[in-house]
Tab-separated table of C-alpha atoms in Angstrom:
chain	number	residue	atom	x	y	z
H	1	UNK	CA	0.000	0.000	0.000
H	2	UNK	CA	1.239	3.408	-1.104
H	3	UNK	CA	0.711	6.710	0.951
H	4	UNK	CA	-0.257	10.072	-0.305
H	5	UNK	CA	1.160	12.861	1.590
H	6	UNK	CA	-1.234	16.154	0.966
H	7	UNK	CA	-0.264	17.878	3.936
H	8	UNK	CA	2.053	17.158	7.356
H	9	UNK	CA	-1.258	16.758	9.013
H	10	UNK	CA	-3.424	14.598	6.054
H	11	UNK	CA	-1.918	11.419	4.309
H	12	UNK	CA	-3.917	8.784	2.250
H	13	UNK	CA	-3.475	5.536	1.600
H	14	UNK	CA	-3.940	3.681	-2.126
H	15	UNK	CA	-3.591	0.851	-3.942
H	16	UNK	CA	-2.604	0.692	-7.520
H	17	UNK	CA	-3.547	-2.543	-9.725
H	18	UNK	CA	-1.446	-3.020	-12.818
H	19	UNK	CA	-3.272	-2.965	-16.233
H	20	UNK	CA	-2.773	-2.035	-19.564
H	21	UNK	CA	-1.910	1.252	-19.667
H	22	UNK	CA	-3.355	1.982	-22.958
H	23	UNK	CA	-6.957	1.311	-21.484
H	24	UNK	CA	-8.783	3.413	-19.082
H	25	UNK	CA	-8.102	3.680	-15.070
H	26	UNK	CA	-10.935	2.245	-13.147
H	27	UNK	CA	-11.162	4.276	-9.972
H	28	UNK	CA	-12.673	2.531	-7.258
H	29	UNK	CA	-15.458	5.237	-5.275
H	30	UNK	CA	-16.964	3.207	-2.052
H	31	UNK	CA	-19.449	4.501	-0.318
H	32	UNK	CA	-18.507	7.059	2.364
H	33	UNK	CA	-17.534	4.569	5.221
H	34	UNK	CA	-15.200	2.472	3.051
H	35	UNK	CA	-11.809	1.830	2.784
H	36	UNK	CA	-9.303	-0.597	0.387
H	37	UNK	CA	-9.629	-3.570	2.405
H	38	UNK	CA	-13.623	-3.435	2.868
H	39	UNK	CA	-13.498	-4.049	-1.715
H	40	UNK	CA	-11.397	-7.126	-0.831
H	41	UNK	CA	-10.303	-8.867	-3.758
H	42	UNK	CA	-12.923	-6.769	-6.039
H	43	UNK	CA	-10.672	-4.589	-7.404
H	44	UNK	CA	-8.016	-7.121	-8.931
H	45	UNK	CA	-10.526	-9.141	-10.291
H	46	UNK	CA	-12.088	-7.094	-12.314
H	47	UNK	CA	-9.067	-5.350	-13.493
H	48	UNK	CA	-7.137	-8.016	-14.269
H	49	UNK	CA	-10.002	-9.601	-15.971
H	50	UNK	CA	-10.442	-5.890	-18.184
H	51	UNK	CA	-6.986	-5.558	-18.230
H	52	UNK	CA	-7.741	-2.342	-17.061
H	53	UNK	CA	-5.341	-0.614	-14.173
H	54	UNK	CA	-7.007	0.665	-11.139
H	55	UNK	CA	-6.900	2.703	-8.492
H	56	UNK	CA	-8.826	2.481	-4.831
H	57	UNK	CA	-8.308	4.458	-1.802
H	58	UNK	CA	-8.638	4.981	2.191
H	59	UNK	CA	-10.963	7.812	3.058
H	60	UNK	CA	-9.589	10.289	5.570
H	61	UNK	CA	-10.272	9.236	8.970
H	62	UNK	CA	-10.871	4.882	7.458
H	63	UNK	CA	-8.471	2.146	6.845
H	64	UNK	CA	-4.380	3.570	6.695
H	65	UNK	CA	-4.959	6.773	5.668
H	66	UNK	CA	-4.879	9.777	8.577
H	67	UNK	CA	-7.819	10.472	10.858
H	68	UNK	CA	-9.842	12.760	10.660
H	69	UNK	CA	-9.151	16.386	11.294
H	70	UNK	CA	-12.744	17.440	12.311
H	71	UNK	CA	-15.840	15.900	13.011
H	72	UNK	CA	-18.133	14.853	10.590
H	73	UNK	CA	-21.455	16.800	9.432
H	74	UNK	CA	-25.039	15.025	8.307
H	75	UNK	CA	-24.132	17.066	5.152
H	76	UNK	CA	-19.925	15.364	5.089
H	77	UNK	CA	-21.261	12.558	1.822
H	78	UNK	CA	-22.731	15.647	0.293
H	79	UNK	CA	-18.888	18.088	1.389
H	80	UNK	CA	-16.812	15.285	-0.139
């Protein structure tokens, strides 16, 4: 797993899947509680069978990536 530094206080954690490059990234959006480990073996699947790359990502504040800064609004799904 690969981190992201944005800031010294924010860092996010991804996963790239190999594919051919020549074909479009699939970027994996979960819903706004997820993380890379919650798609479990999703994401390789159905890249490799594509042979699309791919890309899927920690939220702030879920799985590797930092925690959150701030507390979360009703209206956070509707922020991001």
């Amino acid at each position: 797993m690969k981190m992201l530094e944005i800031s010294k206080a924010l860092t996010i954690a991804y996963q790239e899947i190999q594919g051919d490059d020549r074909k479009p990234t699939i970027l994996f959006l979960h819903e706004g509680l997820g993380c890379i480990k919650m798609w479990k073996q999703f994401p390789e699947q159905l890249c490799r069978q594509l042979g699309c790359p791919g890309l899927v990502y920690d939220r702030q504040g879920y799985g590797n990536s930092s925690p959150l800064s701030k507390m979360l609004t009703v209206h956070f799904m509707h922020d991001y």
